[in-house]
Coordinates of C-alpha atoms in Angstrom, one line a residue:
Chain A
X1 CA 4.9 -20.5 17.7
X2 CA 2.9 -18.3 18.9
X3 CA -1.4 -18.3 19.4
X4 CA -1.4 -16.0 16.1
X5 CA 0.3 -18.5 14.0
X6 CA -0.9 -20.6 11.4
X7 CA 1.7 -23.8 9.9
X8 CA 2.6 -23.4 6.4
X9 CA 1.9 -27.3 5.9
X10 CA 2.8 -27.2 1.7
X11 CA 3.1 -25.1 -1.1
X12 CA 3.0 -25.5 -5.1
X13 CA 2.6 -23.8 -8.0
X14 CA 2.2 -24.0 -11.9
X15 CA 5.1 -22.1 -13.6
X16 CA 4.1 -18.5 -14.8
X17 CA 4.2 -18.6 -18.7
X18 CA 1.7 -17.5 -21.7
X19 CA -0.4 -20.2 -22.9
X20 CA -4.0 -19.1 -22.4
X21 CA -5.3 -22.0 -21.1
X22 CA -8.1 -22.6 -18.6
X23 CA -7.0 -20.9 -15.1
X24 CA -8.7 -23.6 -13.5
X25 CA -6.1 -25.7 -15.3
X26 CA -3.0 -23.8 -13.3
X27 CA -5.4 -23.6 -10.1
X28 CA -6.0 -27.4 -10.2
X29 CA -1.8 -28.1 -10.9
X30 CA -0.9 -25.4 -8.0
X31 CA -3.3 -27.3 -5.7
X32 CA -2.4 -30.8 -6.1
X33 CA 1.5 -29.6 -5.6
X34 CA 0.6 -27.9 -2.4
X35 CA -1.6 -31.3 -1.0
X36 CA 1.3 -33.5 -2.2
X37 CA 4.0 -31.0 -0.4
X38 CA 1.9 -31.1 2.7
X39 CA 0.8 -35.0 2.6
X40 CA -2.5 -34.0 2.7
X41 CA -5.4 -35.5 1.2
X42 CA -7.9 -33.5 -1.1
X43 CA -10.4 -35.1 1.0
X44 CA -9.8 -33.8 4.1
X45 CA -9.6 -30.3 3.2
X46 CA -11.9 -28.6 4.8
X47 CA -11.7 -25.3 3.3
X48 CA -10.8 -23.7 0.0
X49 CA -10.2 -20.3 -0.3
X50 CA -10.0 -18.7 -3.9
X51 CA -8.4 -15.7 -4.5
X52 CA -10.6 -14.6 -7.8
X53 CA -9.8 -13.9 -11.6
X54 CA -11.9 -11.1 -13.0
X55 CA -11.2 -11.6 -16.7
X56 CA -12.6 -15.3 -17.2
X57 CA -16.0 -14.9 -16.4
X58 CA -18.3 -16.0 -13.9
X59 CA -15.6 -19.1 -13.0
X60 CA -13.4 -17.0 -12.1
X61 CA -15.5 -14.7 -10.2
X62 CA -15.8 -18.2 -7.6
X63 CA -12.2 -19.3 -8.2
X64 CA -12.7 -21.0 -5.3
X65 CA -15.3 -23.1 -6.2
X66 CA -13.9 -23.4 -9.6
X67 CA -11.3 -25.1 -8.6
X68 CA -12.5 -27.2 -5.8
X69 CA -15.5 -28.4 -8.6
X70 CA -12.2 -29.5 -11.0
X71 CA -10.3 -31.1 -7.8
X72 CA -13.6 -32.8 -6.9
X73 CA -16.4 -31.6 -4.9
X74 CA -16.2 -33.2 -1.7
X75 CA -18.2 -31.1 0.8
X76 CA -15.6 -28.5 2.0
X77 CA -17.1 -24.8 2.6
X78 CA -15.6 -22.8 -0.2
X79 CA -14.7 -18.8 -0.1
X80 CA -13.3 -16.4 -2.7
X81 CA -11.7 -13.2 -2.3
X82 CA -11.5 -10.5 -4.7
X83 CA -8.6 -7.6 -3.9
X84 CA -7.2 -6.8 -7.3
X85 CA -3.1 -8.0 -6.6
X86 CA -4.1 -8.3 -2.7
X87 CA -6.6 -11.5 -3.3
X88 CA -3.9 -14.0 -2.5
X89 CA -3.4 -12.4 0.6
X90 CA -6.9 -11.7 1.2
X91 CA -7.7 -15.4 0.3
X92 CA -4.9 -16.7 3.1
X93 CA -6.2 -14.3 5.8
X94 CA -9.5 -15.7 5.2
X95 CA -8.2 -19.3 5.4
X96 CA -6.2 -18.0 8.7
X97 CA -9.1 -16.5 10.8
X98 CA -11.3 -19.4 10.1
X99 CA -8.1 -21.6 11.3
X100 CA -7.5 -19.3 14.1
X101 CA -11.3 -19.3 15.1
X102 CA -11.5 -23.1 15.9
X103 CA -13.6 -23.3 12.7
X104 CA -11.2 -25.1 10.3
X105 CA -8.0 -27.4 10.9
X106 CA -7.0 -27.1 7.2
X107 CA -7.7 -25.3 4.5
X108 CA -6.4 -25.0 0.8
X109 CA -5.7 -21.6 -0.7
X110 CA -5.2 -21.0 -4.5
X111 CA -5.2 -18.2 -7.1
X112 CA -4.9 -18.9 -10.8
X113 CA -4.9 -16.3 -14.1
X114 CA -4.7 -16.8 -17.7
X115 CA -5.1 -14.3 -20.8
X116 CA -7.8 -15.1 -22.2
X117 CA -8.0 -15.0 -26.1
X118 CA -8.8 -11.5 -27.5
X119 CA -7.5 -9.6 -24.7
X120 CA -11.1 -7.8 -24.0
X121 CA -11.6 -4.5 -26.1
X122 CA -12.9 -1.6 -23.7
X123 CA -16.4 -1.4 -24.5
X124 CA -17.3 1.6 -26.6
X125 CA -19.2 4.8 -25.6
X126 CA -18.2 7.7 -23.4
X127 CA -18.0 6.9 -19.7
X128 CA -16.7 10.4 -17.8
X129 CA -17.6 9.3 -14.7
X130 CA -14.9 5.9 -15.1
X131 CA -11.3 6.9 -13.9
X132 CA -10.3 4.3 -16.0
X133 CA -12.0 5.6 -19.0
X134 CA -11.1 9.4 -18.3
X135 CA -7.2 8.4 -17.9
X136 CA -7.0 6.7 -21.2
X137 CA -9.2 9.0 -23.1
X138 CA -6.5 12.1 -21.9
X139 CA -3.4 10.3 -22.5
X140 CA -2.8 8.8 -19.0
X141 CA -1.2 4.8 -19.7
X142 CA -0.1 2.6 -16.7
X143 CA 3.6 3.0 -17.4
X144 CA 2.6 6.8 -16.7
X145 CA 2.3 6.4 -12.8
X146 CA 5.3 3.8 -12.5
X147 CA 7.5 6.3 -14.4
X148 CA 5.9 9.4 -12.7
X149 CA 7.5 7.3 -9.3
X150 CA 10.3 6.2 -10.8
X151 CA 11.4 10.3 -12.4
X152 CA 10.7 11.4 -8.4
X153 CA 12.9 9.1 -7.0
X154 CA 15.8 10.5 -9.2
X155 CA 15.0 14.2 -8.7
X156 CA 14.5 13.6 -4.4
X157 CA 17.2 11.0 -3.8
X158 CA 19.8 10.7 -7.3
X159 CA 18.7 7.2 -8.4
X160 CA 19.5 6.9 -11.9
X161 CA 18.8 4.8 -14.9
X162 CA 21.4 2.8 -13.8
X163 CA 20.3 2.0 -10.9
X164 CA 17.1 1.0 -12.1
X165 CA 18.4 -1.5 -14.7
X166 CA 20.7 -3.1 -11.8
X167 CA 17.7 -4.0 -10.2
X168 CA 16.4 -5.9 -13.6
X169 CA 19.9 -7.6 -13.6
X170 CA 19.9 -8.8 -10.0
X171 CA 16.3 -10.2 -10.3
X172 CA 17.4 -11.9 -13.9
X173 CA 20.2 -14.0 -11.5
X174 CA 17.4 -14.2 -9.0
X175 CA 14.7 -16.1 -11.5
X176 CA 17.4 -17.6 -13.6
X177 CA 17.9 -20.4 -10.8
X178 CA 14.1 -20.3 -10.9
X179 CA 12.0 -23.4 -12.4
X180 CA 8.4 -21.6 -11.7
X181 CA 9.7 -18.1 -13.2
X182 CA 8.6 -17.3 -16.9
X183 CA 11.9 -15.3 -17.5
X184 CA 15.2 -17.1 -17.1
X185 CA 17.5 -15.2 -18.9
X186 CA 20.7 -13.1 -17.6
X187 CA 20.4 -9.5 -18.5
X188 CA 23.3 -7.3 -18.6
X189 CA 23.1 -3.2 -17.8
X190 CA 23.8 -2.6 -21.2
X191 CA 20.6 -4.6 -22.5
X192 CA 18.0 -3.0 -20.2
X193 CA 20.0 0.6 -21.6
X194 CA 19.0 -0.8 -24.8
X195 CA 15.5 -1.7 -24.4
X196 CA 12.8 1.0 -26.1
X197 CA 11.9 3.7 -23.7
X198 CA 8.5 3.4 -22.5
X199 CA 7.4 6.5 -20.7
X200 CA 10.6 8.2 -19.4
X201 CA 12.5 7.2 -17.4
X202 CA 11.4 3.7 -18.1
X203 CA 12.4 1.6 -20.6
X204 CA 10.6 -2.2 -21.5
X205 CA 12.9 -4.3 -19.8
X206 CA 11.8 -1.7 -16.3
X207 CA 8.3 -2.5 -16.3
X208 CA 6.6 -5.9 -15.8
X209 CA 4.2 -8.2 -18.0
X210 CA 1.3 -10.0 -17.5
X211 CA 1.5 -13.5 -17.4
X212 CA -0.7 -17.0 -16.5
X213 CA 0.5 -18.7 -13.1
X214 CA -1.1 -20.6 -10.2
X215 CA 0.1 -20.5 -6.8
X216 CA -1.4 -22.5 -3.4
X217 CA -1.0 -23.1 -0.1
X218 CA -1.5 -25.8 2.1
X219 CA -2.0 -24.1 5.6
X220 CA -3.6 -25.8 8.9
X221 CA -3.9 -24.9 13.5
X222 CA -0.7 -26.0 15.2
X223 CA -2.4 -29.1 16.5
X224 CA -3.1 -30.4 12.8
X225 CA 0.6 -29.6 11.9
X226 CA 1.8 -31.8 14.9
X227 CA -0.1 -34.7 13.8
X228 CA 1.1 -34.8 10.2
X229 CA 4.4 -34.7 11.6
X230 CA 4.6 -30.4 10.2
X231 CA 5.3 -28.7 13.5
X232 CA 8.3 -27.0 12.7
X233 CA 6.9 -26.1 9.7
X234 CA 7.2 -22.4 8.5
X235 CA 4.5 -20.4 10.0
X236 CA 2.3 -17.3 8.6
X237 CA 2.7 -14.7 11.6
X238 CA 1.4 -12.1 10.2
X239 CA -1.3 -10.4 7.5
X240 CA -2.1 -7.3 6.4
X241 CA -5.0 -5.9 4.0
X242 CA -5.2 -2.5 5.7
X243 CA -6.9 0.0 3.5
X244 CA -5.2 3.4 2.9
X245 CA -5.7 6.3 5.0
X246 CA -7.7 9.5 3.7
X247 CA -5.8 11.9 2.0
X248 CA -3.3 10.0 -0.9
X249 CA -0.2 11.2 -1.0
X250 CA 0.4 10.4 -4.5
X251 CA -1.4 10.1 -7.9
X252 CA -2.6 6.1 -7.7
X253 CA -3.7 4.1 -10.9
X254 CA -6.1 5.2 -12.4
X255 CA -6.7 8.6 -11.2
X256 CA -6.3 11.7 -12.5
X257 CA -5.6 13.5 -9.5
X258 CA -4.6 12.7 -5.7
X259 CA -7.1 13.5 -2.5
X260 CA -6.3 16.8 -1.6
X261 CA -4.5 16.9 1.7
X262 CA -5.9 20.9 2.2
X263 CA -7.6 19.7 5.7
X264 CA -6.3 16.2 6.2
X265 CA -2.8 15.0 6.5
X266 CA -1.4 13.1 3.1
X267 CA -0.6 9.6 4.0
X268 CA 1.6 6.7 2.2
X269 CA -0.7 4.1 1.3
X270 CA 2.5 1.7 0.6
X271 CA 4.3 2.6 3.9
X272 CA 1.3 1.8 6.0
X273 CA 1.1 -1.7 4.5
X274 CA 3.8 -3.4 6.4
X275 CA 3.0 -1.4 9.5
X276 CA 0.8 -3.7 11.0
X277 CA 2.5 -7.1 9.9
X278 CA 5.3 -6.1 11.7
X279 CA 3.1 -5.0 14.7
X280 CA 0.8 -8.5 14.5
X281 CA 4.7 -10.3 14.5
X282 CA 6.0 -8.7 16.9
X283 CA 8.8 -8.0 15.2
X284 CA 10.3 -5.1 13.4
X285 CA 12.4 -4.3 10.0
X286 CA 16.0 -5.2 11.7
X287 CA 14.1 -8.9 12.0
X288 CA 13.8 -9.7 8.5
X289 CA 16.1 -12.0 6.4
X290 CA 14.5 -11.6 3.3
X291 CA 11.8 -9.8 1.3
X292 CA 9.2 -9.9 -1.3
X293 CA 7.8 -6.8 -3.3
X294 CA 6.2 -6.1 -6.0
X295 CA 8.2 -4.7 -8.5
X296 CA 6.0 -3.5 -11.1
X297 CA 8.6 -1.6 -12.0
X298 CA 12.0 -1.6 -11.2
X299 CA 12.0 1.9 -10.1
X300 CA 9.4 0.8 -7.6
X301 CA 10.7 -2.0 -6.2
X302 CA 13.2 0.7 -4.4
X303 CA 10.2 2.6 -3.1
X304 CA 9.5 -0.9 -1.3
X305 CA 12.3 -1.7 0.4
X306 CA 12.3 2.0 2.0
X307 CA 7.8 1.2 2.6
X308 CA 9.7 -2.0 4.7
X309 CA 11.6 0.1 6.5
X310 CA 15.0 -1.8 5.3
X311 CA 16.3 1.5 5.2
X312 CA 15.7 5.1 5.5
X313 CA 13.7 7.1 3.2
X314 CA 16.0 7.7 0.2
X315 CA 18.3 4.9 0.8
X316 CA 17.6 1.9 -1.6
X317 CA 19.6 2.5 -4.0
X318 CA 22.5 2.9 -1.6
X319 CA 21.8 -1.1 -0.7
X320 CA 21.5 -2.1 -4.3
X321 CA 25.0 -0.8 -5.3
X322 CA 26.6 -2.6 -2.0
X323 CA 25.0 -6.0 -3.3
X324 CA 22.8 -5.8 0.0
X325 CA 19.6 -6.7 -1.9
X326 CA 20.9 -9.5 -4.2
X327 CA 21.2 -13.1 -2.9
X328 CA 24.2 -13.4 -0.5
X329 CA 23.9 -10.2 0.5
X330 CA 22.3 -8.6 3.6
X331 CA 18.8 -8.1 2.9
X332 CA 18.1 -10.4 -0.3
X333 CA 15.0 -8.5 -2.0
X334 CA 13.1 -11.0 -4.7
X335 CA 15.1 -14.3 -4.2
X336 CA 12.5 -15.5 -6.6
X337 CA 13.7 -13.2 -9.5
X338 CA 10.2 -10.9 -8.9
X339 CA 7.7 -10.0 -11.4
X340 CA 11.0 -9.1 -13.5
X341 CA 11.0 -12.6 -14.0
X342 CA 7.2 -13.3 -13.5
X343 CA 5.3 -11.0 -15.0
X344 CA 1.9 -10.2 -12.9
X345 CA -0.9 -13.0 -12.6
X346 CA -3.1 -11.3 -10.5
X347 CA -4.7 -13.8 -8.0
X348 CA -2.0 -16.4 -8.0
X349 CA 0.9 -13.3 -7.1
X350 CA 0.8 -12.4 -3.6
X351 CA 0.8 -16.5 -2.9
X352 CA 3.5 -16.9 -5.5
X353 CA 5.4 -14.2 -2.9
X354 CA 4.2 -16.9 0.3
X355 CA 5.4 -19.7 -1.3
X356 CA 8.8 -18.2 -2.2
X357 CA 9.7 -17.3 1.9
X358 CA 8.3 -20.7 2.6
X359 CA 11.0 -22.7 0.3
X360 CA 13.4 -20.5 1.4
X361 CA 12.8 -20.7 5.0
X362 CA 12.8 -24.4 4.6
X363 CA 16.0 -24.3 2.8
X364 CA 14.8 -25.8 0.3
X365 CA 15.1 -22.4 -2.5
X366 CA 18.8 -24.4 -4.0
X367 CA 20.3 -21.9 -6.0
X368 CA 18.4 -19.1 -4.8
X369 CA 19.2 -20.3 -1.2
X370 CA 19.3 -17.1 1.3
X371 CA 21.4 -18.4 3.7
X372 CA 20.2 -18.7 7.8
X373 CA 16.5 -17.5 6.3
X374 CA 14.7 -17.0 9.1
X375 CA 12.1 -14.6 8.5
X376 CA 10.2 -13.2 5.3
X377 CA 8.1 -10.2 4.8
X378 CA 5.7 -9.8 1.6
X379 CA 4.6 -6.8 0.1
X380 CA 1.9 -5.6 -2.6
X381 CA -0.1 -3.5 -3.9
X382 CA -2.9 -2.9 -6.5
X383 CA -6.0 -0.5 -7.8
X384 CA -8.7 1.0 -5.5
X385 CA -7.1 0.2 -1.9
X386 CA -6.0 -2.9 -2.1
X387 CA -2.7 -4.3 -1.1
X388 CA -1.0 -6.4 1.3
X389 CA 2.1 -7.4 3.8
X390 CA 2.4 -11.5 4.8
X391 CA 5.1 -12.2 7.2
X392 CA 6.3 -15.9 7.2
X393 CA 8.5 -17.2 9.9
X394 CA 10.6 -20.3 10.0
Chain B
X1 CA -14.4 32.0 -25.3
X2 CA -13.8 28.7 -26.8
X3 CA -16.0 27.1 -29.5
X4 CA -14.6 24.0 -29.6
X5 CA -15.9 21.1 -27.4
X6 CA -14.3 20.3 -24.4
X7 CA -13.4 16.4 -24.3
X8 CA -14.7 15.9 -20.5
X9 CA -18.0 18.4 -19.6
X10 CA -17.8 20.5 -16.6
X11 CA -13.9 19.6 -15.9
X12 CA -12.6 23.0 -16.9
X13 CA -13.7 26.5 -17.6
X14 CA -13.6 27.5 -20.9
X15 CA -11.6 30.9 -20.9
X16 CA -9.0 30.1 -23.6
X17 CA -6.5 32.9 -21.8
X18 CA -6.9 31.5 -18.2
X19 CA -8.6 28.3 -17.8
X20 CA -9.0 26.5 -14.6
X21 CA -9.7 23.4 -13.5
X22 CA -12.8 22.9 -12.0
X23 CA -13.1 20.9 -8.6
X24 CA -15.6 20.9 -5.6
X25 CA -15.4 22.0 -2.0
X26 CA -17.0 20.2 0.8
X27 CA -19.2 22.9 2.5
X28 CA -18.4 21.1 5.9
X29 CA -14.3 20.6 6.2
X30 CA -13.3 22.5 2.9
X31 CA -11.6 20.0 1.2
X32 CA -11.3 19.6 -2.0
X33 CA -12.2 17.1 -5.2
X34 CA -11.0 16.8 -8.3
X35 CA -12.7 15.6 -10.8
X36 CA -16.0 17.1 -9.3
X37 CA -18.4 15.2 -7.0
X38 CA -20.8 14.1 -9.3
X39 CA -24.3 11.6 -9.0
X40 CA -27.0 11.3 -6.7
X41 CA -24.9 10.5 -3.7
X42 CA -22.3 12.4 -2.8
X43 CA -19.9 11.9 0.4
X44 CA -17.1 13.8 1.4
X45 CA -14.0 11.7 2.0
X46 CA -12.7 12.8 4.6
X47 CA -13.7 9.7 7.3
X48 CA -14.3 12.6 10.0
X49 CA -16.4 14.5 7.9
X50 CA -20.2 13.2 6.8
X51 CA -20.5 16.2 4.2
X52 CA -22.6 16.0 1.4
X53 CA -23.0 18.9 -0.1
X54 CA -20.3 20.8 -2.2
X55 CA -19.7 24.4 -3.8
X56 CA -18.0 23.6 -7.3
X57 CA -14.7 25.9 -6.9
X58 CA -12.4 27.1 -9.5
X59 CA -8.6 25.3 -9.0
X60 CA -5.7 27.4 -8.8
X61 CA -4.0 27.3 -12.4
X62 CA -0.7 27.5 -12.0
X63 CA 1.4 24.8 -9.4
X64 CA 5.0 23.0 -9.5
X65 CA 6.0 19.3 -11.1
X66 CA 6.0 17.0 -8.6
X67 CA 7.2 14.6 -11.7
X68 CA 6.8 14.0 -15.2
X69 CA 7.0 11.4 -17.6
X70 CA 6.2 10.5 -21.1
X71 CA 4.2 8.5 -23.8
X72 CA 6.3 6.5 -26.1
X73 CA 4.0 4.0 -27.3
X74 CA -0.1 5.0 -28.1
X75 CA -2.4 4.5 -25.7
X76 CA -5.3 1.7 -26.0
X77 CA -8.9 3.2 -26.7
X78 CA -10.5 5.5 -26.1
X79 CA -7.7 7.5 -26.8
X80 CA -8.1 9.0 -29.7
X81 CA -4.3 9.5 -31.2
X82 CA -2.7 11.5 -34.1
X83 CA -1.5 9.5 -37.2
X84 CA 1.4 9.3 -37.0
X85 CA 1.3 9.3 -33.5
X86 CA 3.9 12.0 -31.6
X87 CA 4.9 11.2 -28.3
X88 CA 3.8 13.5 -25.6
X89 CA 4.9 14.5 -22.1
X90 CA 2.9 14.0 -19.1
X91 CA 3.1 16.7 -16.1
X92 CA 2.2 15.7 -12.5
X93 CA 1.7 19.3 -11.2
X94 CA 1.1 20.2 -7.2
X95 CA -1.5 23.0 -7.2
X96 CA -0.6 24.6 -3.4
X97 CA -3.7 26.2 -2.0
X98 CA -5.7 22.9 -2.6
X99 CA -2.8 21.2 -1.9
X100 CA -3.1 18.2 -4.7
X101 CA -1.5 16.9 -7.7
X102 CA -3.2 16.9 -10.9
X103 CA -2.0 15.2 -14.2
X104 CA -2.1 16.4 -17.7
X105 CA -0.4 16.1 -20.9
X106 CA 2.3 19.1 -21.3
X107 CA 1.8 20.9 -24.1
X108 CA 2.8 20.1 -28.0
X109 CA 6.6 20.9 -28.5
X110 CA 7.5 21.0 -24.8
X111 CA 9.1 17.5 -24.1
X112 CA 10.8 15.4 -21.2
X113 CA 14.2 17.3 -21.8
X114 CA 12.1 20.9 -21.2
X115 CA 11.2 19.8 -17.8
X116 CA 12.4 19.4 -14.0
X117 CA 10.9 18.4 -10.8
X118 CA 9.7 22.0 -8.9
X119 CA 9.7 24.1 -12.3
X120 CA 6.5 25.9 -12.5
X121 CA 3.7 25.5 -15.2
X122 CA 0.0 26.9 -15.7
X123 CA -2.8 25.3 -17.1
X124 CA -3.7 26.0 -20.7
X125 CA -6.3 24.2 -23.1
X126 CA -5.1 22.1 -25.9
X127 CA -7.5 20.2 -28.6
X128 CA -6.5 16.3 -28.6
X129 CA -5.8 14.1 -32.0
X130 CA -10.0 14.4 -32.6
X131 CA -10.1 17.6 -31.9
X132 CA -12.1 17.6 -28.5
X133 CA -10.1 20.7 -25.9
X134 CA -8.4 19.0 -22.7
X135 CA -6.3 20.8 -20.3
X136 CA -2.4 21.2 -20.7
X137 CA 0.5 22.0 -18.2
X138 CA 2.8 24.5 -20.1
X139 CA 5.9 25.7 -18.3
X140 CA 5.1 29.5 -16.4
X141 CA 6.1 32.4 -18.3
X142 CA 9.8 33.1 -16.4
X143 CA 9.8 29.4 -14.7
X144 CA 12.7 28.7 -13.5
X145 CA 14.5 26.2 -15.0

């Protein structure tokens, strides 16, 4: 254990579905999982850190507090991050540094979504200075970039559709043994082939949904974890929420365009992520027993393992065919089954991704078990510079 | 010259034979923007660089696929689309001198099959579904292919 570390004391979650019910609903189920896996009492939290939901109102704008006021006020300072898919992540390092500061012993940390009814219409007028509004009105869709990634990866390193749907069918065996996944159905090759195309090269079954889920963590100082009898606990050794680094070097939801890299040096937003996880670990790729990305697509979830540094640049597809990245086999990417199985729910994801390395590093993940788990690296990413890398070590 | 609306002001010149897209420059480092710097307030990017003032510059108009794609499905509001609706490509083109990538539809009757990573492709104006002129990529006269 080192001075960095903070003990992973319990986790919980609310299974990802599509019910549209109250987030604070999920939040409130997540939470009481993650204080009855740690043997915590609400009552002596003395921290709650929300990550945010930006479609449910002004709730969800202080998830935190939201959820806390549903669990029962009782006097705990209260924080809530927004960082599009990176508040989870931003939520726990919060939760961390207050721990790591002498400010906190414990703290709960929780992030809840739902689809609310009437999916919200984009509100009418012109708005040319929106990227958001500028993409749609000229044709631009969010399977565009995903695919746009997925079409260059076939042209620079021969991945092919084939490879793609072998990553839906490995996470399909990964969330089938998974009681919290939404999906739990075995796909074969020939049914993702069959799925409608999308935007080429992507068909349906490549790209992820959106879903209602609510993930928490329990997390407390090494001191607290020894007196609940949680010192060998997994520990969180690492975070980060680095922004990117001035110029892009690709075309990033939603814009229409990339920096311009005429003067400055293009950078990968993606690779930089895990960069200084492994740096604040101490520890490098070789390390790492298993991973969790977000696969948004299944295309992209290649152009992770190669942002890890698993393997060189070009490579992950290579480690797909040999069975590396599938349960049992070397580097087991999204034990959990992924967003393939998931779908997205914004806030609750990247701590969905925590509490996956924790089971497993516990080896408590049955089915899904990666044998001899000893560390776990997370990795994200989402709209206007957010994203983030969690290491988790047993 | 045109006499049809453009869908975005200011984004592109209007010279039906050889449009061009039209970015800014920061007067300090010379890098460049696309869409424009627009508003009140503007800052150059580049965290070494506290520019704010920029000469709007005309992009280069021809560039190479860094990728493509296509759209299958319609897109939400406020795209307008054509009933019934045709699927489109989608070129991500990297313009050299600026060195950036731009995306645009490709135009009507070119399609995913038509294109490859590196081919080369100009920028031509197109009216969307309502009508409105946005920019196209259409392959170069004698791209490779």
């Amino acid at each position: 254990m080192s001075a960095n570390d903070v003990v992973i004391a319990g986790v919980g979650m609310h299974p990802w579905g599509k019910w549209g019910r109250n987030f604070v609903e999920y939040g409130v189920h997540a939470a009481r999982a993650a204080l009855k896996d740690a043997g915590v009492s609400w009552e002596d939290v003395q921290f709650v850190s929300g990550g945010a939901t930006i479609r449910n109102g002004y709730p969800g704008f202080v998830a935190g507090a939201s959820i806390a006021q549903a669990l029962g006020w009782q006097g705990a300072e209260v924080n809530t991050s927004y960082a599009a898919c990176a508040s989870g992540s931003q939520a726990l390092a919060a939760a961390r540094a207050k721990i790591l500061a002498g400010h906190c012993e414990v703290a709960l940390v929780v992030g809840a979504d739902t689809t609310p009814k009437g999916f919200l219409k984009p509100q009418p007028g012109e708005r040319p200075d929106d990227p958001d509004w500028v993409r749609f009105r000229v044709g631009i869709t969010n399977p565009t970039y995903f695919a746009l990634y997925a079409r260059r990866r076939m042209a620079m390193y021969g991945d092919t559709l084939e490879d793609f749907a072998a990553v839906k069918v490995k996470n399909a065996q990964h969330g089938f043994e998974n009681d919290n996944a939404r999906y739990r159905k075995l796909f074969s090759a020939e049914d993702v082939a069959a799925s409608a195309m999308v935007a080429d090269p992507l068909r349906l079954m490549d790209v992820c949904a959106t879903s209602d889920g609510g993930a928490a963590l329990i997390i407390c100082s090494a001191e607290y974890a020894k007196k609940i009898g949680k010192a060998n606990a997994p520990r969180v050794a690492a975070i980060s929420t680095v922004t990117p680094t001035y110029a892009s070097e690709v075309v990033e939801m939603p814009d229409i365009a990339t920096d311009s890299s005429a003067i400055v040096d293009a950078q990968s937003y993606r690779a930089a992520l895990p960069k200084k996880a492994y740096e604040e670990a101490g520890i490098g790729p070789e390390d790492v027993s298993l991973a969790e990305v977000y696969d948004l697509s299944t295309a992209l979830e290649l152009d992770w393992i190669e942002d890890l540094k698993l393997c060189e640049r070009g490579e992950a597809a290579k480690l797909l065919r040999a069975g590396d990245t599938k349960v049992g086999g070397r580097i087991p990417v999204n034990a959990s089954g992924g967003l393939a199985c998931f779908g997205e729910a914004v806030p609750a994801q990247a701590l969905a991704q925590v509490c996956e390395l924790t089971w497993q590093l516990r080896g408590d993940a049955g089915a899904r078990q990666v044998e001899g788990a000893k560390v776990g690296i997370t990795a994200n990413q989402g709209l206007f510079g957010h994203g983030s890398s969690v290491i988790v070590k047993a | 010259m045109s006499e049809a609306t453009p869908v975005l002001e200011g984004w592109f010149t209007l010279d039906e034979g050889k449009p061009h897209l039209l970015g800014s420059k920061c007067q300090s480092c010379g890098t460049y923007y696309f869409p424009q710097m627009r508003g009140e307030a503007k800052f150059c990017r580049n965290p070494d660089c506290e520019g704010d003032s920029f000469d709007t510059v005309e992009l280069s108009r021809t560039g190479k696929v860094w990728s493509y794609t296509n759209a299958v499905y319609k897109p939400p509001e406020p795209f307008v689309a054509a009933d019934p609706f045709e699927p489109y490509a989608i070129a991500a083109v990297q313009l050299e001198a600026e060195s950036m990538i731009v995306l645009g539809q490709v135009v009507e009757g070119v399609n995913v099959d038509a294109l490859e990573v590196g081919m080369d492709m100009e920028l031509v104006l197109e009216p969307l579904a309502d009508g409105k002129l946005t920019w196209k990529w259409k392959p170069a006269a004698g791209a490779s292919s």
